[in-house]
Amino acid sequence: MDMVKNWMAEIITSRDSTTGFGVSAETLHIQSFEKHAGTATFLALVGRKRYTDADQVLAEENVSTLGGLPLAPNQIAGFISQQRLALKEFLPLYQKNSAKIHTRKMGATDSSRTLSTVWEVSLSRLSGLSSTLQKLLAFLDPDRIPESLLKPDGWVPQGELEFLSDDMDFLDAAEELLRSALIERSPEDETLSVHRLVQSTVIDIIPRERRPYYLDTAISILSNGFPSTWNTVTSHQFTAWEKCELCLPHVKYLMAQSKRYSIQPSDLNAYSELLLRVCWHLYEKEFYNLAQEFTNTVLSLITKQDSLIFASASTLRWLIELGIHNVGVALEQFRIGLNIRQKLTDSDDAFIASSWNTISLVYTELGQMDKAVEAGQNAIDIRLRTNSDRIGNSYNNMSSTLLRMGRADEAEDVLKRCPSLKDFTDETFLNTGNPRFAGDMILLARIRLAQGRLDDAIRLSSKALTFRQQLFRHGIKTCDCLYQVATLLEQRGDLNLAAGLLEESVSMAENVSFGEGYSARSNHRLSKISKRMGKTQQGKVYEEAAKSMLRKKLGDATPVEPSQTDYDSVVPWMLW
């Protein structure tokens, strides 16, 4: 080694990130493998000098599951090699037997380290507060845990969790974990992260009878991230969307941890309520596939099918189906929910009014207008008697029903009764930021069209489209709005503009869930516009695409030569 002026370089390694503070010339934080390097290393360790694309994908999944820690692929590769496993066999085996695999010592080496012993010494030395925090973090999404999520907001920590409400106690608890390299912290966005294998080790060492306690605590914390919509009749909770989005990945991860380790919450009602709150958020944001999964999970957890929470979960489940235009069986399910509520609440209860309102929507979609008016009026009467702040919701639903009956002027009069829409200015609809008001704006535009006021209809629909593009971007409500504006422009003779919006609607519909009906309808209009513009061949291409999409919705019931009515029938009359 060359010596310069008797100076010697030393490298000191430690898990404690504070070791080099103030004394070292330079510190270097060693990170886990990034995906490409980790995958290449893993494939080399399992002896795959040549590998297929399928091997590459499987290796990436393995490295992602193991979190990129260098010891992890080394040990797991040894296990795969010793057991002569195919890569596709490992993950299912690991998911069921991770604790046992972590304790295996691989290869002919004097090292006693295994994945289970890497952190066990550090975990065993943790003080009470730090140990509690580490166990709580084991149930949250490890990649990004906002510290604000752990701080009390609407709930009061009790017992060993009281430290969460004290800033200094929380910092002390986190500092011990940081020194032991059991968590990382990003000072820029004040978030914590924890390695997946640390989480796995932590859960493995928690006594089985104590695991539900930490799962319950995580449920309580996350429940405060979502508005209580299952037991309160409210409008869109758009003001809480940002916080909901912050909590959503942690709820999904908590569900996965509960399933993976077979940990049942001690209070199934509290767990069901959390998931139902998440369902409402997903429904509002148009994440219908995920919302369906959550509602199905909630319904499977509820043992009493004559309870109010079951009525709320079932109602939401079929509201989702109504939103994606599966109207057929929704009416019966909404009536079941109404019957439960009528048995368990007062006759003027807010949820009974809500049920009548929803039933009115279904009858409107089915074209059974007299029944729609009757159900809608039941909701209005209850809300007037109770001075409900949800009366506007009933008025705009009734307005939509009257418009479909061809009674545009009456529809306008009823819409004007909405307390928040009295002056009918564009700003009234949009300044609140409430997505429901964009639906009101589209409704008024359709009323104006029926009254022969095309320019007003175009102005209102265009502003509603801009609002929905900003809020929902690529959802089916935006698809629908693009179509509405395009058909208005077509009527005014702006064929090029109309065609452009319809093409955008088709492209969007083909890339969202449940977009087939919207694609079919927009392709059909494009075929008509193309023929008007003299593009006969292009029009035929659009019409064939329209028929293809219609067949996906109607199957064998698809007419040989579908009409505009057929295409209108596969999307909702009104999307709020």
XYZ file of C-alpha atoms in Angstrom:
576
model
C 0.000 0.000 0.000
C 1.372 3.417 -0.899
C 1.674 5.802 2.019
C 1.482 9.551 1.560
C 2.739 11.688 4.468
C 1.992 8.843 6.843
C -1.715 9.093 6.097
C -3.636 5.842 5.913
C -7.172 5.345 4.539
C -9.584 3.251 6.545
C -13.021 1.982 5.586
C -15.383 1.406 8.486
C -18.675 -0.377 7.853
C -21.633 -0.091 10.171
C -25.403 -0.257 10.102
C -25.478 2.814 12.332
C -25.746 5.763 9.952
C -24.456 8.121 12.677
C -21.123 6.290 13.083
C -19.181 8.579 10.787
C -20.793 11.807 11.946
C -18.200 14.470 12.631
C -15.106 12.230 12.389
C -14.987 10.585 8.997
C -13.651 12.205 5.885
C -16.531 10.872 3.845
C -19.554 8.642 4.343
C -21.213 6.435 1.783
C -24.695 5.039 2.214
C -24.899 1.586 0.628
C -28.232 0.993 -1.045
C -29.958 -2.262 -1.945
C -29.695 -3.598 -5.483
C -31.674 -1.674 -8.056
C -33.868 -3.844 -10.269
C -31.504 -4.433 -13.222
C -28.391 -5.192 -11.140
C -30.341 -7.293 -8.655
C -31.939 -9.339 -11.452
C -28.614 -9.939 -13.202
C -26.962 -10.965 -9.922
C -29.800 -13.289 -9.034
C -29.735 -15.028 -12.423
C -25.962 -15.472 -12.140
C -26.267 -16.923 -8.625
C -28.824 -19.524 -9.735
C -26.570 -20.472 -12.632
C -28.628 -19.009 -15.478
C -25.869 -17.869 -17.866
C -28.418 -18.029 -20.620
C -31.999 -17.201 -19.827
C -35.305 -16.580 -21.539
C -37.557 -13.534 -21.289
C -39.754 -15.583 -18.958
C -36.735 -16.238 -16.693
C -36.005 -12.500 -16.679
C -39.549 -11.675 -15.574
C -39.507 -14.334 -12.850
C -36.117 -13.146 -11.604
C -37.410 -9.561 -11.426
C -40.408 -10.735 -9.393
C -38.109 -12.589 -7.006
C -35.781 -9.622 -6.541
C -38.750 -7.291 -6.034
C -40.182 -9.611 -3.384
C -36.814 -9.839 -1.606
C -36.283 -6.096 -1.772
C -32.814 -6.094 -3.354
C -30.846 -6.837 -0.198
C -27.555 -8.505 -1.345
C -27.728 -11.307 1.230
C -31.291 -12.167 0.153
C -30.679 -13.200 -3.480
C -27.517 -15.015 -2.359
C -29.385 -17.125 0.177
C -32.488 -17.642 -1.955
C -30.408 -18.594 -4.982
C -28.687 -21.187 -2.800
C -32.054 -22.549 -1.707
C -33.324 -22.735 -5.306
C -30.136 -24.489 -6.436
C -30.086 -26.988 -3.557
C -33.739 -27.882 -4.050
C -33.412 -27.954 -7.865
C -36.396 -25.630 -8.175
C -37.593 -23.901 -11.314
C -37.828 -20.130 -10.916
C -41.606 -20.254 -11.349
C -41.876 -22.682 -8.411
C -40.114 -20.498 -5.876
C -42.463 -17.550 -5.254
C -45.585 -19.624 -4.446
C -43.433 -21.756 -2.118
C -41.879 -18.674 -0.527
C -45.222 -16.975 0.063
C -46.394 -19.969 2.089
C -43.116 -20.811 3.854
C -41.053 -17.616 4.071
C -40.304 -18.006 7.798
C -38.866 -21.499 7.323
C -36.857 -20.488 4.247
C -35.381 -17.516 6.104
C -33.861 -19.830 8.713
C -32.036 -22.000 6.155
C -28.236 -21.798 6.021
C -27.077 -22.234 2.442
C -23.833 -23.543 1.058
C -20.573 -24.739 2.593
C -19.593 -21.700 4.597
C -18.618 -20.920 8.165
C -21.007 -18.003 8.206
C -23.922 -18.466 10.565
C -25.918 -15.691 8.962
C -29.311 -16.451 7.534
C -32.050 -14.042 6.491
C -33.811 -14.587 9.803
C -30.689 -13.822 11.880
C -29.570 -10.698 9.975
C -31.910 -8.449 11.975
C -32.856 -10.591 14.964
C -30.106 -9.262 17.223
C -30.960 -5.646 16.391
C -34.688 -6.288 16.841
C -34.142 -7.983 20.188
C -32.271 -4.913 21.508
C -34.999 -2.403 20.692
C -36.562 -0.434 23.521
C -40.325 -0.498 24.093
C -41.283 2.501 21.957
C -39.014 1.573 19.063
C -40.151 -2.035 19.184
C -43.796 -0.962 19.059
C -43.168 1.363 16.123
C -41.287 -1.345 14.220
C -44.146 -3.809 14.709
C -46.701 -1.269 13.533
C -44.673 -0.491 10.408
C -44.694 -4.199 9.505
C -48.350 -3.852 8.431
C -47.927 -0.757 6.217
C -46.688 -0.401 2.640
C -42.920 -0.477 3.163
C -41.867 1.818 0.328
C -43.299 5.115 1.538
C -44.874 5.642 4.956
C -45.666 9.336 5.604
C -44.939 10.257 9.198
C -48.104 12.367 9.142
C -50.066 9.145 8.645
C -48.834 7.844 12.003
C -49.629 11.021 13.912
C -53.053 11.174 15.629
C -55.680 12.968 13.534
C -59.187 12.214 14.746
C -58.102 9.394 17.023
C -56.421 9.223 20.461
C -53.605 6.684 20.917
C -53.829 4.670 24.101
C -51.372 2.640 26.187
C -48.116 1.775 24.442
C -49.143 3.864 21.422
C -49.277 7.183 23.303
C -45.797 8.050 22.024
C -47.328 8.673 18.563
C -48.966 11.847 19.878
C -45.679 13.260 21.242
C -43.257 14.588 18.625
C -40.129 14.010 20.703
C -41.133 10.497 21.766
C -41.857 9.639 18.143
C -38.467 10.977 17.028
C -36.731 8.965 19.754
C -38.527 5.774 18.698
C -37.648 6.322 15.040
C -34.040 7.324 15.846
C -33.272 3.948 17.419
C -34.613 2.179 14.328
C -32.547 4.430 12.078
C -29.349 3.719 14.021
C -29.990 -0.010 13.666
C -30.652 0.348 9.919
C -34.096 -1.160 10.442
C -35.793 1.740 8.654
C -34.816 4.576 6.317
C -36.056 8.149 6.462
C -36.405 10.728 3.712
C -36.103 14.211 5.252
C -37.322 15.821 2.020
C -40.869 14.417 2.227
C -40.787 13.182 5.848
C -41.474 9.557 5.028
C -40.188 6.289 6.421
C -39.411 3.106 4.530
C -38.666 -0.388 5.739
C -37.267 -3.427 3.980
C -39.819 -6.134 3.191
C -37.637 -8.802 4.760
C -37.391 -6.747 7.945
C -41.190 -6.654 8.004
C -41.290 -10.401 7.497
C -38.822 -11.015 10.338
C -40.720 -8.652 12.637
C -44.042 -10.424 12.086
C -42.380 -13.805 12.531
C -41.130 -12.848 15.995
C -44.391 -11.279 17.197
C -46.245 -13.888 19.273
C -49.277 -15.087 17.331
C -51.701 -13.909 19.993
C -50.285 -10.346 19.733
C -50.359 -10.013 15.959
C -54.042 -8.954 15.782
C -53.271 -6.049 18.137
C -50.868 -4.422 15.672
C -53.173 -5.190 12.742
C -56.042 -3.535 14.659
C -53.856 -0.507 15.362
C -53.002 -0.112 11.674
C -56.716 -0.387 10.853
C -57.529 2.398 13.341
C -54.827 4.670 11.927
C -55.868 4.130 8.310
C -59.579 4.520 9.063
C -58.936 8.159 9.872
C -57.576 8.708 6.373
C -60.996 8.170 4.800
C -64.268 10.019 5.461
C -66.967 7.987 7.201
C -69.300 7.569 4.234
C -70.864 4.227 5.090
C -72.881 5.538 8.047
C -73.405 9.118 6.880
C -75.269 10.280 3.774
C -72.892 12.756 2.142
C -71.953 14.179 -1.225
C -68.643 13.566 -3.012
C -65.726 13.643 -0.565
C -63.431 15.309 -3.100
C -61.804 17.518 -0.454
C -60.444 14.360 1.216
C -59.196 12.677 -1.973
C -55.554 13.649 -1.448
C -55.402 12.072 1.996
C -57.330 9.033 0.767
C -54.779 8.517 -1.999
C -52.034 8.693 0.630
C -53.644 5.912 2.657
C -54.846 3.662 -0.160
C -51.596 1.714 -0.811
C -51.306 1.034 2.924
C -54.812 -0.438 3.097
C -54.051 -2.699 0.154
C -50.785 -3.790 1.781
C -52.452 -4.343 5.140
C -54.988 -6.631 3.427
C -52.139 -8.572 1.805
C -50.261 -8.950 5.111
C -53.419 -10.104 6.863
C -53.975 -12.750 4.214
C -50.335 -13.805 3.935
C -49.854 -14.380 7.659
C -53.447 -15.506 8.366
C -53.974 -12.702 10.885
C -57.610 -11.900 11.593
C -58.509 -8.497 13.080
C -60.154 -8.785 16.474
C -62.896 -6.355 15.393
C -64.248 -7.426 12.006
C -66.736 -4.536 11.999
C -63.931 -1.977 12.274
C -62.055 -3.715 9.455
C -65.200 -3.850 7.323
C -65.841 -0.160 7.947
C -62.306 0.735 6.837
C -62.676 -1.251 3.620
C -66.102 0.253 2.969
C -64.681 3.756 3.343
C -62.025 2.816 0.804
C -64.733 1.442 -1.507
C -66.565 4.757 -1.576
C -63.354 6.577 -2.443
C -62.564 4.152 -5.262
C -66.119 4.496 -6.559
C -65.878 8.280 -6.574
C -62.543 8.170 -8.407
C -63.899 5.699 -11.052
C -61.585 2.846 -10.039
C -64.467 0.459 -10.586
C -62.500 -2.797 -10.851
C -60.730 -2.213 -7.555
C -63.924 -0.927 -5.954
C -65.656 -4.178 -6.912
C -62.871 -6.206 -5.292
C -63.100 -4.208 -2.075
C -66.899 -4.373 -1.854
C -66.840 -8.125 -2.444
C -64.300 -8.449 0.377
C -66.475 -6.345 2.692
C -69.593 -8.366 1.888
C -67.709 -11.592 2.616
C -66.723 -10.259 6.064
C -70.217 -9.187 7.129
C -71.977 -12.099 8.797
C -75.293 -10.321 9.473
C -76.985 -9.776 6.142
C -79.838 -7.852 7.751
C -77.585 -5.123 9.203
C -77.173 -1.478 8.203
C -73.539 -1.972 7.253
C -74.553 -4.819 4.932
C -77.198 -2.557 3.364
C -74.565 0.142 2.771
C -72.031 -2.304 1.329
C -74.631 -3.922 -0.903
C -75.935 -0.545 -2.078
C -72.441 0.572 -2.997
C -71.767 -2.714 -4.780
C -74.742 -2.118 -7.040
C -74.065 1.605 -7.455
C -70.802 0.500 -9.040
C -72.731 -1.852 -11.326
C -75.105 0.997 -12.177
C -72.127 3.213 -13.021
C -70.819 0.630 -15.500
C -74.368 0.084 -16.818
C -75.112 -3.366 -15.438
C -78.638 -2.261 -14.594
C -80.548 -5.536 -14.806
C -80.225 -6.970 -11.288
C -79.390 -3.688 -9.535
C -83.032 -2.763 -8.890
C -83.750 -5.873 -6.823
C -80.571 -5.376 -4.772
C -81.383 -1.717 -4.061
C -84.838 -2.767 -2.871
C -83.265 -5.308 -0.508
C -81.142 -2.499 0.951
C -84.227 -0.290 1.296
C -86.147 -3.050 3.109
C -83.292 -3.524 5.612
C -83.166 0.193 6.314
C -86.948 0.474 6.702
C -86.879 -2.287 9.338
C -83.995 -0.795 11.343
C -84.486 2.988 11.101
C -87.177 5.669 11.330
C -89.380 6.207 8.282
C -87.724 9.580 7.599
C -84.164 8.358 8.038
C -81.593 9.870 5.665
C -80.603 6.426 4.382
C -84.180 5.610 3.393
C -84.272 8.802 1.344
C -80.942 7.799 -0.188
C -82.350 4.367 -1.107
C -85.396 5.893 -2.804
C -83.105 8.260 -4.665
C -80.997 5.374 -5.962
C -84.062 3.343 -6.954
C -85.304 6.356 -8.916
C -81.997 6.426 -10.820
C -82.410 2.760 -11.770
C -85.980 3.241 -12.989
C -84.803 6.209 -15.073
C -82.082 4.079 -16.663
C -84.635 1.320 -17.340
C -87.033 3.814 -18.946
C -89.781 3.117 -16.365
C -90.483 6.780 -15.918
C -93.644 6.784 -13.766
C -91.925 4.563 -11.187
C -88.820 6.766 -11.385
C -90.903 9.858 -10.588
C -92.665 8.098 -7.683
C -89.422 6.877 -6.099
C -87.723 10.242 -6.619
C -90.653 12.073 -5.037
C -90.455 9.784 -1.993
C -86.842 10.871 -1.517
C -87.734 14.555 -1.990
C -90.579 14.383 0.544
C -88.355 12.852 3.236
C -85.578 15.348 2.652
C -87.975 18.302 2.748
C -89.546 17.060 5.999
C -86.130 16.653 7.616
C -84.608 19.822 6.139
C -81.831 17.687 4.634
C -78.807 19.315 3.038
C -79.007 16.531 0.415
C -82.207 17.916 -1.128
C -80.258 19.234 -4.109
C -79.199 15.681 -4.919
C -82.865 14.652 -5.145
C -83.813 17.642 -7.266
C -81.133 17.063 -9.891
C -82.036 13.359 -10.100
C -85.702 14.292 -10.627
C -84.638 16.858 -13.228
C -82.804 14.127 -15.147
C -85.906 11.924 -15.020
C -88.158 14.716 -16.326
C -85.726 15.481 -19.134
C -85.785 11.876 -20.264
C -89.579 12.112 -20.296
C -89.269 15.015 -22.754
C -90.310 17.671 -20.211
C -87.314 19.994 -20.523
C -88.887 23.132 -19.047
C -90.099 21.240 -15.973
C -86.646 19.682 -15.676
C -85.114 23.182 -15.595
C -87.575 24.369 -12.952
C -86.754 21.424 -10.693
C -83.005 21.858 -11.193
C -83.328 25.509 -10.161
C -84.658 24.358 -6.795
C -81.203 23.032 -5.877
C -80.061 25.488 -3.171
C -76.524 25.636 -4.512
C -77.525 26.242 -8.150
C -79.992 29.097 -7.890
C -78.200 31.592 -10.132
C -77.203 28.984 -12.780
C -73.930 30.756 -13.641
C -71.029 28.685 -14.944
C -69.024 29.650 -11.880
C -71.738 28.246 -9.603
C -71.227 24.828 -11.121
C -67.442 24.741 -11.258
C -65.964 26.882 -8.484
C -66.786 24.405 -5.734
C -64.674 21.709 -7.372
C -67.447 19.198 -6.621
C -67.570 16.521 -9.357
C -71.324 16.207 -8.894
C -71.783 19.794 -10.097
C -70.068 18.947 -13.379
C -72.826 16.370 -13.844
C -75.388 19.117 -13.123
C -73.726 21.259 -15.768
C -74.038 18.485 -18.343
C -77.668 17.996 -17.341
C -78.376 21.694 -17.884
C -76.591 21.534 -21.236
C -78.907 18.700 -22.295
C -81.893 20.718 -21.109
C -80.696 23.684 -23.190
C -80.333 21.439 -26.228
C -83.898 20.188 -25.794
C -84.991 23.845 -25.580
C -83.248 24.614 -28.867
C -80.388 26.625 -27.312
C -77.484 24.832 -29.004
C -74.763 27.417 -28.330
C -75.556 27.442 -24.601
C -75.476 23.653 -24.604
C -72.033 23.641 -26.251
C -70.651 26.207 -23.808
C -71.863 24.343 -20.744
C -70.784 20.908 -21.998
C -67.348 22.180 -23.023
C -66.673 23.626 -19.581
C -67.851 20.420 -17.927
C -65.513 18.468 -20.223
C -62.533 20.603 -19.224
C -63.398 20.092 -15.565
C -63.649 16.313 -15.918
C -60.456 16.099 -17.947
C -58.610 17.869 -15.159
C -60.218 15.808 -12.378
C -60.645 12.324 -13.855
C -58.387 12.469 -16.911
C -59.060 9.137 -18.613
C -62.204 7.774 -16.954
C -65.500 6.772 -18.507
C -67.107 10.038 -17.378
C -64.584 11.893 -19.512
C -65.333 9.495 -22.405
C -69.020 10.285 -22.047
C -68.392 14.028 -21.880
C -66.240 13.951 -25.025
C -69.104 12.247 -26.829
C -71.671 14.769 -25.564
C -69.636 17.762 -26.768
C -68.848 16.065 -30.093
C -72.506 15.412 -30.889
C -73.330 19.061 -30.157
C -70.537 20.236 -32.458
C -71.797 17.831 -35.106
C -75.224 19.438 -34.917
C -73.641 22.870 -35.376
C -71.771 21.584 -38.444
C -68.264 21.558 -36.919
C -67.559 18.088 -38.262
C -63.757 18.140 -38.008
C -63.847 19.228 -34.365
C -66.532 16.669 -33.589
C -64.540 13.872 -35.270
C -61.427 14.807 -33.300
C -63.250 14.568 -29.965
C -64.855 11.268 -30.927
C -61.492 9.794 -31.891
C -60.166 10.883 -28.509
C -63.175 9.263 -26.840
C -62.582 5.991 -28.710
C -58.897 5.938 -27.803
C -59.693 6.607 -24.159
C -62.537 4.080 -23.997
C -60.325 1.319 -25.367
C -57.855 1.875 -22.531
C -60.187 2.010 -19.535
C -62.142 -0.709 -17.805
C -65.756 -1.060 -18.948
C -65.214 1.239 -21.913
C -66.651 -1.039 -24.626
C -70.039 0.688 -24.771
C -68.484 4.134 -25.047
C -66.146 2.944 -27.790
C -69.070 1.408 -29.699
C -71.168 4.575 -29.497
C -68.328 6.921 -30.476
C -67.244 4.713 -33.381
C -70.827 4.710 -34.627
C -70.996 8.503 -34.617
C -67.606 8.665 -36.319
C -68.951 6.458 -39.099
C -71.862 8.855 -39.653
C -69.646 11.957 -39.622
C -67.099 10.334 -41.970
C -69.820 9.613 -44.506
C -71.084 13.198 -44.262
C -67.522 14.350 -44.990
C -67.302 12.094 -48.047
C -64.984 9.559 -46.371
C -67.132 6.540 -47.145
C -64.437 3.891 -46.756
C -63.278 5.305 -43.435
C -66.884 5.388 -42.310
C -67.197 1.658 -42.980
C -64.105 0.974 -40.866
C -65.594 2.925 -37.966
C -68.929 1.133 -38.298
C -67.297 -2.287 -38.204
C -65.379 -1.250 -35.082
C -68.644 -0.025 -33.561
C -70.404 -3.339 -34.269
C -67.470 -5.300 -32.860
C -67.594 -3.379 -29.588
C -71.388 -3.624 -29.451
C -71.170 -7.396 -29.751
C -68.924 -7.430 -26.681
C -71.755 -5.786 -24.743
C -74.821 -7.472 -26.248
C -73.476 -10.817 -27.447
C -75.998 -12.782 -29.494
C -78.601 -10.048 -28.938
C -76.660 -7.656 -31.186
C -78.834 -6.557 -34.139
C -77.527 -7.189 -37.644
C -77.795 -3.481 -38.428
C -77.690 -1.626 -35.095
C -79.397 1.761 -34.775
C -78.405 4.803 -32.757
C -80.832 3.596 -30.078
C -78.943 0.312 -29.824
C -75.665 2.143 -29.275
C -77.246 4.478 -26.724
C -78.614 1.493 -24.821
C -75.176 0.187 -23.778
C -74.185 3.311 -21.826
C -75.994 5.084 -18.977
C -78.558 7.757 -19.750
C -76.830 10.024 -17.252
C -73.425 9.828 -15.560
C -73.102 11.978 -12.475
